[in-house]
Amino acid sequence: MKRLLLAALVPALLVAQGPVLAQSKTKPAPKVTSPVAVESSLQAAVDAPTRDAKNRLRDSYRHPAQTLAFFGVKPTQTVVEITPGGGWYTEILAPYLKNGGQYVAAMYDPAIAGQPQYRYRQSEAMAKRLADTAVYGNAKVQNFDPKAPNFGAAGSADVVLTFRNAHNWVDDGTADAYFKAFFDVLKPGGTLGVVDHRAKPGTDLEKMKTSGYLTEALVIELAQKAGFKLQEKSEINANPKDTADHPNGVWTLPPTNQHDAKDDAKYKAIGESDRMTLRFVKP
């Protein structure tokens, strides 16, 4: 989370951010937390030998144990992860939930024709992964239409988690529909956890779309518009080395590494992106 600004800077920021920041300014800023205590069974899921070794190498950037603890994920809950891609968090969440909870992987419906090919590959890979019930238990897939997302029966989930996805919905113009669907599937009192690449305050919308970085103000506005309340922010996934102004946007940085080979050391030294970590609640 961005540190509180001096009062003298507020007028300039209001001009830069317009109604988004003006709206958020009317409410007290939620407390910024320090990394939270991690319960032993969650740490065991993060440390499990069943995780891919390449995925474990990214723990220093993604802080899975602290992030899931901050979001309050418990082993008895129903947790919906939105578009888990290659299953980085699936490897942690599904085993963690298998004995008393329910992991749901919300995937693009492969029955819908004309989608980017990676979506079909991810769907096939996820089905193959979750077939290993000894590791993943009764984890299931919830297929959805990206043009009209629905993530399950109304009020059926305790937690919805999304990691580095919101920038895609903003670019596609579908963000409102996604946040509304999150709100619908959650129980009253349920949690929405959002992690995404963080833009500098005042970044304009077009820059956000092309860079992959979003302002916290925009994400908060999207969630509040859907009915959520911002409960807390965390700096667990912050990276002060990231200036968020790279030639190929966030994809310049690891793990995508869209940069010239000669610049490899430079971007490795920065590491993965600076990320917001926001916890919302459904009233």
mmCIF file of C-alpha atoms in Angstrom:
data_model
loop_
_atom_site.group_PDB
_atom_site.id
_atom_site.type_symbol
_atom_site.label_atom_id
_atom_site.label_comp_id
_atom_site.label_asym_id
_atom_site.label_seq_id
_atom_site.Cartn_x
_atom_site.Cartn_y
_atom_site.Cartn_z
ATOM 1 C CA MET A 1 0.000 0.000 0.000
ATOM 2 C CA LYS A 2 1.122 3.506 -0.679
ATOM 3 C CA ARG A 3 2.104 5.384 2.449
ATOM 4 C CA LEU A 4 -0.177 8.164 3.609
ATOM 5 C CA LEU A 5 0.466 11.379 1.724
ATOM 6 C CA LEU A 6 0.960 14.769 3.274
ATOM 7 C CA ALA A 7 -2.154 16.865 3.254
ATOM 8 C CA ALA A 8 -0.481 19.390 0.976
ATOM 9 C CA LEU A 9 -0.350 16.824 -1.819
ATOM 10 C CA VAL A 10 -4.012 15.847 -1.703
ATOM 11 C CA PRO A 11 -5.330 18.531 -4.104
ATOM 12 C CA ALA A 12 -2.839 17.596 -6.792
ATOM 13 C CA LEU A 13 -3.716 13.933 -6.495
ATOM 14 C CA LEU A 14 -7.414 14.640 -6.737
ATOM 15 C CA VAL A 15 -6.810 16.334 -10.054
ATOM 16 C CA ALA A 16 -4.728 13.422 -11.275
ATOM 17 C CA GLN A 17 -7.048 10.646 -10.125
ATOM 18 C CA GLY A 18 -10.393 12.386 -10.518
ATOM 19 C CA PRO A 19 -13.493 10.810 -8.984
ATOM 20 C CA VAL A 20 -11.782 7.515 -8.128
ATOM 21 C CA LEU A 21 -9.534 9.035 -5.486
ATOM 22 C CA ALA A 22 -12.135 11.538 -4.425
ATOM 23 C CA GLN A 23 -14.454 8.659 -3.607
ATOM 24 C CA SER A 24 -11.864 6.718 -1.605
ATOM 25 C CA LYS A 25 -10.759 9.869 0.278
ATOM 26 C CA THR A 26 -14.131 10.122 2.006
ATOM 27 C CA LYS A 27 -13.450 6.953 4.028
ATOM 28 C CA PRO A 28 -10.709 6.276 6.584
ATOM 29 C CA ALA A 29 -7.757 4.407 5.116
ATOM 30 C CA PRO A 30 -7.660 0.776 6.260
ATOM 31 C CA LYS A 31 -4.734 -0.217 8.412
ATOM 32 C CA VAL A 32 -1.628 -1.512 6.650
ATOM 33 C CA THR A 33 -0.625 -4.808 8.186
ATOM 34 C CA SER A 34 2.693 -6.440 8.799
ATOM 35 C CA PRO A 35 3.121 -10.045 7.639
ATOM 36 C CA VAL A 36 0.779 -12.212 9.689
ATOM 37 C CA ALA A 37 1.443 -15.393 11.640
ATOM 38 C CA VAL A 38 1.182 -18.498 9.472
ATOM 39 C CA GLU A 39 -0.667 -21.513 10.848
ATOM 40 C CA SER A 40 1.348 -24.764 10.733
ATOM 41 C CA SER A 41 -0.846 -26.710 8.307
ATOM 42 C CA LEU A 42 -0.745 -23.827 5.832
ATOM 43 C CA GLN A 43 3.028 -23.686 6.055
ATOM 44 C CA ALA A 44 3.102 -27.449 5.531
ATOM 45 C CA ALA A 45 1.080 -27.035 2.320
ATOM 46 C CA VAL A 46 3.549 -24.419 1.093
ATOM 47 C CA ASP A 47 6.476 -26.687 1.996
ATOM 48 C CA ALA A 48 4.940 -29.844 0.495
ATOM 49 C CA PRO A 49 7.243 -31.917 -1.737
ATOM 50 C CA THR A 50 4.391 -32.316 -4.235
ATOM 51 C CA ARG A 51 4.879 -28.715 -5.380
ATOM 52 C CA ASP A 52 6.801 -28.112 -8.602
ATOM 53 C CA ALA A 53 10.392 -27.122 -7.853
ATOM 54 C CA LYS A 54 10.184 -24.243 -10.359
ATOM 55 C CA ASN A 55 7.125 -22.887 -8.596
ATOM 56 C CA ARG A 56 8.852 -23.003 -5.222
ATOM 57 C CA LEU A 57 11.611 -20.759 -6.592
ATOM 58 C CA ARG A 58 9.064 -17.949 -6.869
ATOM 59 C CA ASP A 59 7.990 -18.095 -3.214
ATOM 60 C CA SER A 60 10.354 -15.247 -2.364
ATOM 61 C CA TYR A 61 8.360 -12.984 -4.699
ATOM 62 C CA ARG A 62 4.836 -14.335 -4.165
ATOM 63 C CA HIS A 63 4.968 -15.012 -0.387
ATOM 64 C CA PRO A 64 2.207 -17.641 -0.521
ATOM 65 C CA ALA A 65 2.047 -18.538 3.164
ATOM 66 C CA GLN A 66 1.857 -14.926 4.354
ATOM 67 C CA THR A 67 -0.525 -13.933 1.560
ATOM 68 C CA LEU A 68 -3.024 -16.717 2.258
ATOM 69 C CA ALA A 69 -2.766 -16.076 5.992
ATOM 70 C CA PHE A 70 -3.495 -12.383 5.410
ATOM 71 C CA PHE A 71 -6.570 -13.329 3.379
ATOM 72 C CA GLY A 72 -7.677 -15.499 6.309
ATOM 73 C CA VAL A 73 -7.936 -18.730 4.341
ATOM 74 C CA LYS A 74 -8.872 -21.669 6.603
ATOM 75 C CA PRO A 75 -8.709 -25.398 5.779
ATOM 76 C CA THR A 76 -12.476 -25.839 6.270
ATOM 77 C CA GLN A 77 -13.542 -23.186 3.770
ATOM 78 C CA THR A 78 -14.791 -23.237 0.201
ATOM 79 C CA VAL A 79 -12.245 -21.236 -1.782
ATOM 80 C CA VAL A 80 -12.699 -20.206 -5.409
ATOM 81 C CA GLU A 81 -9.508 -19.265 -7.239
ATOM 82 C CA ILE A 82 -10.145 -17.242 -10.387
ATOM 83 C CA THR A 83 -8.298 -18.410 -13.520
ATOM 84 C CA PRO A 84 -5.437 -20.192 -11.737
ATOM 85 C CA GLY A 85 -3.540 -20.518 -15.005
ATOM 86 C CA GLY A 86 -0.779 -23.081 -14.652
ATOM 87 C CA GLY A 87 -1.852 -23.952 -11.119
ATOM 88 C CA TRP A 88 0.799 -22.158 -9.063
ATOM 89 C CA TYR A 89 -1.538 -21.583 -6.126
ATOM 90 C CA THR A 90 -3.553 -24.734 -6.891
ATOM 91 C CA GLU A 91 -0.575 -26.784 -5.703
ATOM 92 C CA ILE A 92 -0.905 -25.138 -2.301
ATOM 93 C CA LEU A 93 -4.605 -24.484 -1.887
ATOM 94 C CA ALA A 94 -6.141 -27.772 -3.050
ATOM 95 C CA PRO A 95 -4.033 -29.990 -0.737
ATOM 96 C CA TYR A 96 -4.545 -27.528 2.110
ATOM 97 C CA LEU A 97 -8.333 -27.707 1.703
ATOM 98 C CA LYS A 98 -8.734 -31.368 0.772
ATOM 99 C CA ASN A 99 -9.571 -32.791 4.212
ATOM 100 C CA GLY A 100 -12.162 -30.278 5.353
ATOM 101 C CA GLY A 101 -12.748 -27.637 2.709
ATOM 102 C CA GLN A 102 -13.301 -27.281 -1.013
ATOM 103 C CA TYR A 103 -10.970 -25.884 -3.654
ATOM 104 C CA VAL A 104 -12.642 -24.595 -6.814
ATOM 105 C CA ALA A 105 -10.600 -23.658 -9.874
ATOM 106 C CA ALA A 106 -12.597 -21.171 -11.959
ATOM 107 C CA MET A 107 -11.483 -21.817 -15.537
ATOM 108 C CA TYR A 108 -12.462 -20.434 -18.926
ATOM 109 C CA ASP A 109 -15.067 -22.793 -20.355
ATOM 110 C CA PRO A 110 -13.297 -24.932 -22.991
ATOM 111 C CA ALA A 111 -16.638 -25.608 -24.685
ATOM 112 C CA ILE A 112 -16.679 -21.988 -25.915
ATOM 113 C CA ALA A 113 -15.044 -21.763 -29.324
ATOM 114 C CA GLY A 114 -12.776 -18.980 -30.561
ATOM 115 C CA GLN A 115 -10.835 -18.289 -27.373
ATOM 116 C CA PRO A 116 -7.060 -17.840 -27.205
ATOM 117 C CA GLN A 117 -5.386 -21.240 -27.385
ATOM 118 C CA TYR A 118 -3.691 -20.905 -24.016
ATOM 119 C CA ARG A 119 -7.089 -21.159 -22.318
ATOM 120 C CA TYR A 120 -7.739 -24.603 -23.784
ATOM 121 C CA ARG A 121 -4.255 -25.763 -22.804
ATOM 122 C CA GLN A 122 -4.732 -24.505 -19.253
ATOM 123 C CA SER A 123 -8.123 -26.207 -18.967
ATOM 124 C CA GLU A 124 -6.712 -29.528 -20.124
ATOM 125 C CA ALA A 125 -3.718 -29.250 -17.792
ATOM 126 C CA MET A 126 -5.916 -28.380 -14.805
ATOM 127 C CA ALA A 127 -8.201 -31.364 -15.388
ATOM 128 C CA LYS A 128 -5.181 -33.631 -15.581
ATOM 129 C CA ARG A 129 -3.703 -32.131 -12.407
ATOM 130 C CA LEU A 130 -6.867 -32.444 -10.329
ATOM 131 C CA ALA A 131 -7.332 -36.062 -11.410
ATOM 132 C CA ASP A 132 -4.621 -36.869 -8.849
ATOM 133 C CA THR A 133 -7.033 -37.110 -5.938
ATOM 134 C CA ALA A 134 -4.333 -38.400 -3.581
ATOM 135 C CA VAL A 135 -2.784 -34.916 -3.704
ATOM 136 C CA TYR A 136 -5.705 -32.649 -4.576
ATOM 137 C CA GLY A 137 -8.641 -34.410 -2.938
ATOM 138 C CA ASN A 138 -12.090 -33.449 -4.214
ATOM 139 C CA ALA A 139 -10.932 -30.223 -5.863
ATOM 140 C CA LYS A 140 -13.168 -29.255 -8.726
ATOM 141 C CA VAL A 141 -13.352 -27.007 -11.776
ATOM 142 C CA GLN A 142 -16.006 -24.328 -12.295
ATOM 143 C CA ASN A 143 -16.075 -23.445 -15.992
ATOM 144 C CA PHE A 144 -17.317 -19.974 -16.884
ATOM 145 C CA ASP A 145 -18.009 -17.735 -19.847
ATOM 146 C CA PRO A 146 -15.552 -14.785 -19.757
ATOM 147 C CA LYS A 147 -18.226 -12.543 -21.272
ATOM 148 C CA ALA A 148 -20.737 -13.401 -18.546
ATOM 149 C CA PRO A 149 -18.771 -14.823 -15.599
ATOM 150 C CA ASN A 150 -20.497 -16.974 -13.007
ATOM 151 C CA PHE A 151 -18.446 -18.754 -10.376
ATOM 152 C CA GLY A 152 -21.041 -20.988 -8.756
ATOM 153 C CA ALA A 153 -24.260 -20.899 -6.771
ATOM 154 C CA ALA A 154 -25.018 -17.615 -5.040
ATOM 155 C CA GLY A 155 -23.607 -17.487 -1.518
ATOM 156 C CA SER A 156 -21.689 -20.755 -1.880
ATOM 157 C CA ALA A 157 -18.092 -19.591 -1.295
ATOM 158 C CA ASP A 158 -16.243 -18.386 1.776
ATOM 159 C CA VAL A 159 -13.307 -16.898 -0.107
ATOM 160 C CA VAL A 160 -12.613 -15.749 -3.670
ATOM 161 C CA LEU A 161 -8.976 -15.244 -4.617
ATOM 162 C CA THR A 162 -7.506 -13.628 -7.698
ATOM 163 C CA PHE A 163 -3.803 -13.309 -8.369
ATOM 164 C CA ARG A 164 -2.523 -10.982 -11.111
ATOM 165 C CA ASN A 165 -5.713 -11.142 -13.170
ATOM 166 C CA ALA A 166 -7.520 -7.835 -12.674
ATOM 167 C CA HIS A 167 -5.341 -5.963 -15.172
ATOM 168 C CA ASN A 168 -6.582 -8.324 -17.898
ATOM 169 C CA TRP A 169 -10.222 -7.594 -17.112
ATOM 170 C CA VAL A 170 -9.604 -3.859 -17.094
ATOM 171 C CA ASP A 171 -7.979 -4.162 -20.504
ATOM 172 C CA ASP A 172 -10.898 -6.264 -21.799
ATOM 173 C CA GLY A 173 -13.549 -3.955 -20.345
ATOM 174 C CA THR A 174 -15.072 -6.809 -18.294
ATOM 175 C CA ALA A 175 -13.868 -5.896 -14.803
ATOM 176 C CA ASP A 176 -17.299 -4.807 -13.532
ATOM 177 C CA ALA A 177 -18.819 -8.150 -14.521
ATOM 178 C CA TYR A 178 -16.079 -10.102 -12.748
ATOM 179 C CA PHE A 179 -16.306 -8.178 -9.485
ATOM 180 C CA LYS A 180 -20.093 -8.496 -9.499
ATOM 181 C CA ALA A 181 -19.737 -12.266 -9.998
ATOM 182 C CA PHE A 182 -17.291 -12.437 -7.072
ATOM 183 C CA PHE A 183 -19.826 -10.651 -4.891
ATOM 184 C CA ASP A 184 -22.635 -12.983 -5.963
ATOM 185 C CA VAL A 185 -20.808 -16.263 -5.255
ATOM 186 C CA LEU A 186 -19.601 -15.208 -1.795
ATOM 187 C CA LYS A 187 -21.503 -15.716 1.421
ATOM 188 C CA PRO A 188 -22.278 -12.628 3.516
ATOM 189 C CA GLY A 189 -19.084 -11.946 5.437
ATOM 190 C CA GLY A 190 -17.053 -13.704 2.760
ATOM 191 C CA THR A 191 -13.623 -12.522 1.654
ATOM 192 C CA LEU A 192 -12.324 -11.325 -1.689
ATOM 193 C CA GLY A 193 -8.521 -11.364 -1.872
ATOM 194 C CA VAL A 194 -6.842 -9.455 -4.696
ATOM 195 C CA VAL A 195 -3.177 -9.366 -5.648
ATOM 196 C CA ASP A 196 -2.126 -7.413 -8.726
ATOM 197 C CA HIS A 197 0.647 -5.331 -10.247
ATOM 198 C CA ARG A 198 0.589 -1.860 -8.685
ATOM 199 C CA ALA A 199 0.786 1.341 -10.731
ATOM 200 C CA LYS A 200 1.830 4.694 -9.348
ATOM 201 C CA PRO A 201 -1.049 6.872 -8.090
ATOM 202 C CA GLY A 202 -2.393 9.051 -10.871
ATOM 203 C CA THR A 203 -1.525 6.631 -13.709
ATOM 204 C CA ASP A 204 -4.094 7.097 -16.472
ATOM 205 C CA LEU A 205 -6.345 4.283 -17.653
ATOM 206 C CA GLU A 206 -4.739 3.798 -21.047
ATOM 207 C CA LYS A 207 -1.314 3.487 -19.449
ATOM 208 C CA MET A 208 -2.708 0.915 -17.053
ATOM 209 C CA LYS A 209 -4.111 -1.101 -19.944
ATOM 210 C CA THR A 210 -0.845 -1.155 -21.867
ATOM 211 C CA SER A 211 1.497 -1.620 -18.904
ATOM 212 C CA GLY A 212 -0.364 -4.288 -16.914
ATOM 213 C CA TYR A 213 -0.102 -2.189 -13.745
ATOM 214 C CA LEU A 214 -3.245 -0.916 -11.995
ATOM 215 C CA THR A 215 -3.637 1.775 -9.368
ATOM 216 C CA GLU A 216 -4.942 0.650 -6.016
ATOM 217 C CA ALA A 217 -7.608 3.330 -6.338
ATOM 218 C CA LEU A 218 -9.027 1.726 -9.472
ATOM 219 C CA VAL A 219 -9.161 -1.780 -7.983
ATOM 220 C CA ILE A 220 -10.786 -0.457 -4.819
ATOM 221 C CA GLU A 221 -13.343 1.446 -6.873
ATOM 222 C CA LEU A 222 -14.210 -1.680 -8.884
ATOM 223 C CA ALA A 223 -14.699 -3.729 -5.729
ATOM 224 C CA GLN A 224 -16.722 -1.069 -3.926
ATOM 225 C CA LYS A 225 -18.924 -0.581 -6.979
ATOM 226 C CA ALA A 226 -19.788 -4.291 -6.782
ATOM 227 C CA GLY A 227 -20.739 -3.925 -3.104
ATOM 228 C CA PHE A 228 -17.534 -4.886 -1.289
ATOM 229 C CA LYS A 229 -15.933 -3.047 1.606
ATOM 230 C CA LEU A 230 -12.166 -2.681 1.740
ATOM 231 C CA GLN A 231 -11.114 -4.321 4.994
ATOM 232 C CA GLU A 232 -7.332 -4.193 4.947
ATOM 233 C CA LYS A 233 -4.230 -3.669 2.820
ATOM 234 C CA SER A 234 -0.871 -5.379 3.136
ATOM 235 C CA GLU A 235 2.644 -4.767 1.863
ATOM 236 C CA ILE A 236 3.453 -8.493 1.809
ATOM 237 C CA ASN A 237 3.954 -8.451 -1.957
ATOM 238 C CA ALA A 238 5.519 -5.006 -2.297
ATOM 239 C CA ASN A 239 8.735 -4.536 -4.285
ATOM 240 C CA PRO A 240 10.201 -1.012 -3.922
ATOM 241 C CA LYS A 241 12.766 -1.790 -6.627
ATOM 242 C CA ASP A 242 10.024 -1.873 -9.250
ATOM 243 C CA THR A 243 9.461 1.546 -10.849
ATOM 244 C CA ALA A 244 6.481 0.273 -12.902
ATOM 245 C CA ASP A 245 7.666 2.107 -16.036
ATOM 246 C CA HIS A 246 9.389 -0.573 -18.106
ATOM 247 C CA PRO A 247 9.486 -0.608 -21.946
ATOM 248 C CA ASN A 248 7.258 -3.705 -22.249
ATOM 249 C CA GLY A 249 5.210 -3.004 -19.156
ATOM 250 C CA VAL A 250 5.118 -5.537 -16.353
ATOM 251 C CA TRP A 251 6.010 -8.270 -18.838
ATOM 252 C CA THR A 252 9.523 -6.812 -19.007
ATOM 253 C CA LEU A 253 10.181 -8.248 -15.550
ATOM 254 C CA PRO A 254 10.483 -11.852 -14.394
ATOM 255 C CA PRO A 255 8.914 -14.301 -14.846
ATOM 256 C CA THR A 256 7.908 -13.235 -18.390
ATOM 257 C CA ASN A 257 11.213 -11.477 -19.173
ATOM 258 C CA GLN A 258 10.239 -9.634 -22.349
ATOM 259 C CA HIS A 259 13.495 -7.720 -22.616
ATOM 260 C CA ASP A 260 16.775 -7.788 -24.516
ATOM 261 C CA ALA A 261 19.229 -10.400 -23.331
ATOM 262 C CA LYS A 262 21.761 -7.674 -22.570
ATOM 263 C CA ASP A 263 19.386 -6.285 -19.929
ATOM 264 C CA ASP A 264 18.795 -9.597 -18.194
ATOM 265 C CA ALA A 265 20.908 -8.826 -15.123
ATOM 266 C CA LYS A 266 19.205 -5.456 -14.705
ATOM 267 C CA TYR A 267 15.728 -6.926 -14.558
ATOM 268 C CA LYS A 268 16.746 -9.916 -12.466
ATOM 269 C CA ALA A 269 18.056 -7.436 -9.907
ATOM 270 C CA ILE A 270 14.610 -5.801 -9.788
ATOM 271 C CA GLY A 271 12.771 -9.104 -9.519
ATOM 272 C CA GLU A 272 9.036 -9.551 -9.941
ATOM 273 C CA SER A 273 6.587 -6.662 -9.903
ATOM 274 C CA ASP A 274 5.493 -4.453 -7.041
ATOM 275 C CA ARG A 275 2.065 -5.781 -6.071
ATOM 276 C CA MET A 276 -0.900 -4.559 -4.101
ATOM 277 C CA THR A 277 -2.504 -7.029 -1.694
ATOM 278 C CA LEU A 278 -6.074 -6.068 -0.803
ATOM 279 C CA ARG A 279 -8.644 -7.832 1.336
ATOM 280 C CA PHE A 280 -12.310 -7.007 0.815
ATOM 281 C CA VAL A 281 -15.380 -8.271 2.639
ATOM 282 C CA LYS A 282 -18.934 -8.825 1.459
ATOM 283 C CA PRO A 283 -21.153 -7.087 4.026
#
